[in-house]
Each structure stands twice: as structure tokens, then as C-alpha cells.
């Protein structure tokens, strides 16, 4: 059963450190999304890629966050420098680009910044 | 603009009883509606969708949802709840007439009591 793979599953880091989260979308999917989930804000869309091109990153704090797709099998989300308020679960999701098709989510990276 | 509301943060139901998780939406064009479920420490999993056609949609694990255009609702239902249905449920909407991405509701925590 094809699935979205996210690494690491858990990350604990100190404030100021760089954090990199990785995502392998389902083979053949051409859309990739990064979401952040917190108790207070729920699910927030951070960035969206289609055919590896960033189409929308308006939900992402530009000064510290960056998202890239070096190739079709890898998406990365970086935070530099990290802050305690970045503590959350970060999800990657991929889709086949058809608007009425569902997204497939990874199991997330739980980030704790101390 | 598109939006979705889940008016209940928490729903409790006894095992064997019917369950309903409510969702209302707002879009300019035709709605594409989705339900997802999230189990602890997991990503969101697709349950069912409404795009067009029959107002009663059947999905995974015995769940179904009823699309009501006049009430702009898409409530999730199951005739007989199981303890294993306890999870966080998200409704999501996309305006079929725009290129905007999915908007997720705030989620409803369903607890099925034995």
C-alpha cells in the first residue's frame, strides 16, 4: 500500500538550532503539501508544490522557514533558527493533482523546541 | 472564499448507538467535500468524499455522509458506533470553481464509550 513517508518521526532540539524535516511523497503524485498541527491553531497549510514548483507558501514564516523539492521523491521543510513556538506536529501530504481526489498524509514529524 | 465549520469540539456516544459529526461549509461555486480521520500519532486518513451525484455518500469503516445543499452541510454518520471509531475527525472543503486548496475544519474529537 503506497504511503507518504516522513522522517524523523520525532525531533527534540534547542532553540536556535536548524531543523530539517523530510518527506517522500507517493510515487507518481505531483502535488505536495506541508501542514502544521497545533492544539491552538489546528491544521495550518504552510506550503504547496505542484510538479516540484512552489505555488503557495503564504502560510509559512518567511524569515525562518523554507520549503524545497530537490527532486520528485523528496520534499524538505527547514526551520532556521528554530524557536519554542515552532513546537508542533508537521505533516506532509501528497496528491495526484486532481482537485476532487483526496490527499494522502504521512504520519508527521513531532517537533519539540526547548 | 471558502470555509468550513465543525461546531462541536467533542462528541461522545455510547457503543452501538448511531453517531453524527457535524460539518457546514461555505463556497462560491460547487463544493468538493471530504472527511478525514486522525488516530493518535498518525496522519489524516481519507474516509469519504462528495463531488457530485447521490447526496448520500458511503465510505470506509461503515461511515457515510449526507450532502445537504440547502443547509450547506455535510454531516458524517455511522449507524452503530464502535469503540475503535474514537478519533479526531476533520471535514474539508474545496471550491470546485477555483484553484484554491483544501480548507480543513478545526476537528471534532469523537469518543465512543463502551
Short mmCIF file of C-alpha atoms in Angstrom, two decimals:
data_model
loop_
_atom_site.label_atom_id
_atom_site.label_comp_id
_atom_site.label_asym_id
_atom_site.label_seq_id
_atom_site.Cartn_x
_atom_site.Cartn_y
_atom_site.Cartn_z
CA UNK A 1 0.00 0.00 0.00
CA UNK A 2 1.62 3.25 -1.15
CA UNK A 3 2.20 5.80 1.58
CA UNK A 4 3.82 9.12 2.31
CA UNK A 5 6.96 8.71 4.40
CA UNK A 6 8.17 11.38 6.79
CA UNK A 7 11.42 11.48 8.71
CA UNK A 8 12.23 11.89 11.51
CA UNK A 9 9.10 10.93 13.43
CA UNK A 10 10.27 12.85 16.46
CA UNK A 11 12.77 15.67 16.87
CA UNK A 12 13.82 17.47 20.03
CA UNK A 13 16.13 20.40 19.58
CA UNK A 14 17.27 23.52 21.34
CA UNK A 15 16.17 26.99 20.40
CA UNK A 16 18.35 28.44 17.66
CA UNK A 17 19.21 25.15 16.05
CA UNK A 18 18.40 24.24 12.46
CA UNK A 19 15.73 21.62 11.90
CA UNK A 20 15.19 19.72 8.66
CA UNK A 21 12.15 17.55 8.07
CA UNK A 22 11.90 15.25 5.07
CA UNK A 23 9.04 13.80 3.11
CA UNK A 24 8.85 11.17 0.41
CA UNK A 25 5.56 11.59 -1.47
CA UNK A 26 3.73 8.71 -3.08
CA UNK A 27 5.35 7.76 -6.37
CA UNK A 28 3.56 9.47 -9.22
CA UNK A 29 1.94 12.16 -7.12
CA UNK A 30 2.71 15.64 -8.41
CA UNK A 31 1.40 17.79 -5.55
CA UNK A 32 2.99 18.08 -2.11
CA UNK A 33 1.69 19.97 0.89
CA UNK A 34 3.21 20.86 4.24
CA UNK A 35 0.83 21.33 7.18
CA UNK A 36 1.44 22.23 10.80
CA UNK A 37 -0.87 20.96 13.54
CA UNK A 38 -1.13 22.50 16.99
CA UNK A 39 -3.82 22.38 19.63
CA UNK A 40 -4.39 26.11 19.40
CA UNK A 41 -4.35 26.62 15.62
CA UNK A 42 -5.44 23.25 14.33
CA UNK A 43 -4.20 22.38 10.83
CA UNK A 44 -2.38 25.18 9.03
CA UNK A 45 -1.21 24.99 5.43
CA UNK A 46 2.42 26.10 5.26
CA UNK A 47 3.41 25.38 1.66
CA UNK A 48 2.21 23.74 -1.51
CA UNK A 49 4.12 22.39 -4.51
CA UNK A 50 2.93 21.26 -7.90
CA UNK A 51 5.40 19.46 -10.18
CA UNK A 52 8.13 20.47 -7.70
CA UNK A 53 7.41 24.18 -8.15
CA UNK A 54 6.32 26.14 -5.08
CA UNK A 55 2.87 27.58 -5.73
CA UNK A 56 1.86 28.85 -2.34
CA UNK A 57 3.93 29.40 0.76
CA UNK A 58 1.88 32.25 2.16
CA UNK A 59 1.26 30.33 5.37
CA UNK A 60 4.93 30.00 6.16
CA UNK A 61 7.00 32.43 8.26
CA UNK A 62 9.44 33.50 5.57
CA UNK A 63 12.20 34.67 7.84
CA UNK A 64 12.90 31.26 9.32
CA UNK A 65 11.08 28.62 7.29
CA UNK A 66 11.94 27.31 3.87
CA UNK A 67 10.46 24.51 1.78
CA UNK A 68 12.00 22.84 -1.24
CA UNK A 69 11.65 19.85 -3.53
CA UNK A 70 15.12 18.87 -4.72
CA UNK A 71 13.56 16.10 -6.77
CA UNK A 72 10.21 14.41 -7.27
CA UNK A 73 10.85 11.92 -4.47
CA UNK A 74 11.91 14.35 -1.75
CA UNK A 75 10.38 17.41 -0.13
CA UNK A 76 12.09 19.23 2.72
CA UNK A 77 10.96 21.75 5.31
CA UNK A 78 13.66 23.65 7.16
CA UNK A 79 13.47 25.90 10.16
CA UNK A 80 16.48 28.09 10.94
CA UNK A 81 16.71 29.25 13.63
CA UNK A 82 14.10 27.23 15.48
CA UNK A 83 12.04 28.75 18.30
CA UNK A 84 9.90 27.18 21.06
CA UNK A 85 6.73 28.41 19.29
CA UNK A 86 7.62 26.15 16.35
CA UNK A 87 6.86 23.11 18.50
CA UNK A 88 4.12 21.24 16.66
CA UNK A 89 3.45 18.22 14.50
CA UNK A 90 4.39 18.82 10.88
CA UNK A 91 2.60 16.78 8.23
CA UNK A 92 3.42 16.22 4.62
CA UNK A 93 0.67 15.20 2.21
CA UNK A 94 0.74 14.32 -1.46
CA UNK A 95 -1.88 14.18 -4.18
CA UNK A 96 -2.32 13.30 -7.83
CA UNK A 97 -3.13 16.87 -8.80
CA UNK A 98 -6.82 16.25 -9.47
CA UNK A 99 -8.94 18.61 -7.42
CA UNK A 100 -11.58 16.07 -6.47
CA UNK A 101 -9.05 13.47 -5.34
CA UNK A 102 -8.11 13.10 -1.68
CA UNK A 103 -4.74 13.91 -0.18
CA UNK A 104 -2.56 11.23 1.37
CA UNK A 105 -0.85 12.19 4.61
CA UNK A 106 2.32 10.99 6.24
CA UNK A 107 2.43 10.22 9.95
CA UNK A 108 4.10 13.51 10.75
CA UNK A 109 7.19 14.82 12.49
CA UNK A 110 6.64 15.82 16.10
CA UNK A 111 8.98 18.74 16.76
CA UNK A 112 9.82 19.97 20.23
CA UNK A 113 11.98 23.07 20.54
CA UNK A 114 13.27 23.74 24.05
CA UNK B 1 -13.72 32.49 -0.31
CA UNK B 2 -14.21 29.04 1.13
CA UNK B 3 -14.64 27.97 4.73
CA UNK B 4 -15.75 25.01 6.78
CA UNK B 5 -17.05 24.81 10.33
CA UNK B 6 -17.24 21.93 12.76
CA UNK B 7 -19.38 23.29 15.55
CA UNK B 8 -18.59 20.58 18.09
CA UNK B 9 -15.11 20.14 19.54
CA UNK B 10 -16.16 16.92 21.25
CA UNK B 11 -18.81 14.29 20.61
CA UNK B 12 -19.47 11.43 22.99
CA UNK B 13 -21.61 8.46 22.06
CA UNK B 14 -22.25 5.03 23.54
CA UNK B 15 -21.03 1.99 21.67
CA UNK B 16 -23.75 0.61 19.43
CA UNK B 17 -25.56 3.93 19.16
CA UNK B 18 -25.67 5.97 15.97
CA UNK B 19 -23.18 8.81 15.69
CA UNK B 20 -23.20 12.12 13.87
CA UNK B 21 -20.32 14.55 13.45
CA UNK B 22 -21.45 17.87 12.05
CA UNK B 23 -19.91 19.97 9.29
CA UNK B 24 -21.11 23.06 7.47
CA UNK B 25 -19.34 24.80 4.61
CA UNK B 26 -19.29 27.94 2.56
CA UNK B 27 -18.08 28.18 -1.04
CA UNK B 28 -18.83 30.34 -4.06
CA UNK B 29 -19.02 27.52 -6.57
CA UNK B 30 -19.76 23.83 -6.30
CA UNK B 31 -18.30 22.21 -3.19
CA UNK B 32 -15.91 19.30 -3.12
CA UNK B 33 -16.31 17.88 0.38
CA UNK B 34 -14.13 15.42 2.26
CA UNK B 35 -13.99 13.69 5.62
CA UNK B 36 -10.71 12.55 7.15
CA UNK B 37 -9.97 10.69 10.39
CA UNK B 38 -6.88 11.01 12.55
CA UNK B 39 -5.87 8.37 15.08
CA UNK B 40 -3.30 9.20 17.78
CA UNK B 41 0.22 9.71 16.47
CA UNK B 42 -0.93 9.23 12.89
CA UNK B 43 -1.59 11.38 9.87
CA UNK B 44 -5.04 12.10 8.49
CA UNK B 45 -6.69 9.27 6.61
CA UNK B 46 -9.28 9.79 3.91
CA UNK B 47 -12.76 8.46 4.77
CA UNK B 48 -15.10 9.65 2.02
CA UNK B 49 -15.88 12.46 -0.36
CA UNK B 50 -18.75 14.16 -2.13
CA UNK B 51 -18.14 15.63 -5.55
CA UNK B 52 -21.43 15.24 -7.36
CA UNK B 53 -24.33 12.83 -7.67
CA UNK B 54 -26.09 10.98 -4.87
CA UNK B 55 -26.37 13.07 -1.72
CA UNK B 56 -25.62 10.06 0.50
CA UNK B 57 -22.00 9.04 0.23
CA UNK B 58 -20.64 5.80 1.67
CA UNK B 59 -17.04 5.48 2.77
CA UNK B 60 -14.58 3.41 4.74
CA UNK B 61 -15.28 1.60 8.02
CA UNK B 62 -19.06 1.85 7.65
CA UNK B 63 -19.15 5.63 7.66
CA UNK B 64 -21.42 7.66 5.44
CA UNK B 65 -22.14 11.34 4.96
CA UNK B 66 -25.12 13.26 3.71
CA UNK B 67 -24.70 16.28 1.48
CA UNK B 68 -27.40 18.88 2.01
CA UNK B 69 -27.09 21.79 -0.40
CA UNK B 70 -29.85 23.91 1.11
CA UNK B 71 -28.33 23.67 4.58
CA UNK B 72 -24.74 23.72 3.26
CA UNK B 73 -23.97 20.75 5.44
CA UNK B 74 -22.06 17.51 5.09
CA UNK B 75 -22.57 15.59 8.33
CA UNK B 76 -20.68 12.35 8.96
CA UNK B 77 -22.75 9.45 10.23
CA UNK B 78 -22.50 5.84 11.28
CA UNK B 79 -25.46 3.67 12.28
CA UNK B 80 -23.67 1.82 15.08
CA UNK B 81 -20.55 3.25 16.74
CA UNK B 82 -17.57 1.17 17.78
CA UNK B 83 -15.05 1.99 20.50
CA UNK B 84 -12.40 1.82 17.78
CA UNK B 85 -14.10 4.75 16.00
CA UNK B 86 -12.78 7.04 18.72
CA UNK B 87 -10.55 9.52 16.91
CA UNK B 88 -10.30 13.08 15.64
CA UNK B 89 -12.43 13.80 12.58
CA UNK B 90 -11.84 16.57 10.08
CA UNK B 91 -14.17 17.94 7.46
CA UNK B 92 -12.59 19.69 4.47
CA UNK B 93 -13.89 21.67 1.53
CA UNK B 94 -12.59 22.88 -1.79
CA UNK B 95 -14.42 25.28 -4.06
CA UNK B 96 -14.75 23.36 -7.34
CA UNK B 97 -14.81 26.62 -9.24
CA UNK B 98 -11.46 27.86 -8.03
CA UNK B 99 -7.88 26.74 -7.81
CA UNK B 100 -7.77 27.09 -4.05
CA UNK B 101 -6.58 24.20 -1.96
CA UNK B 102 -8.42 22.27 0.70
CA UNK B 103 -9.65 24.14 3.75
CA UNK B 104 -9.89 21.96 6.86
CA UNK B 105 -12.22 22.37 9.77
CA UNK B 106 -10.99 22.57 13.33
CA UNK B 107 -11.70 18.93 14.00
CA UNK B 108 -14.13 17.04 16.24
CA UNK B 109 -12.91 14.57 18.83
CA UNK B 110 -15.21 11.56 18.82
CA UNK B 111 -15.24 9.36 21.88
CA UNK B 112 -17.22 6.13 21.81
CA UNK B 113 -17.90 4.88 25.30
CA UNK B 114 -18.02 1.13 25.97
#
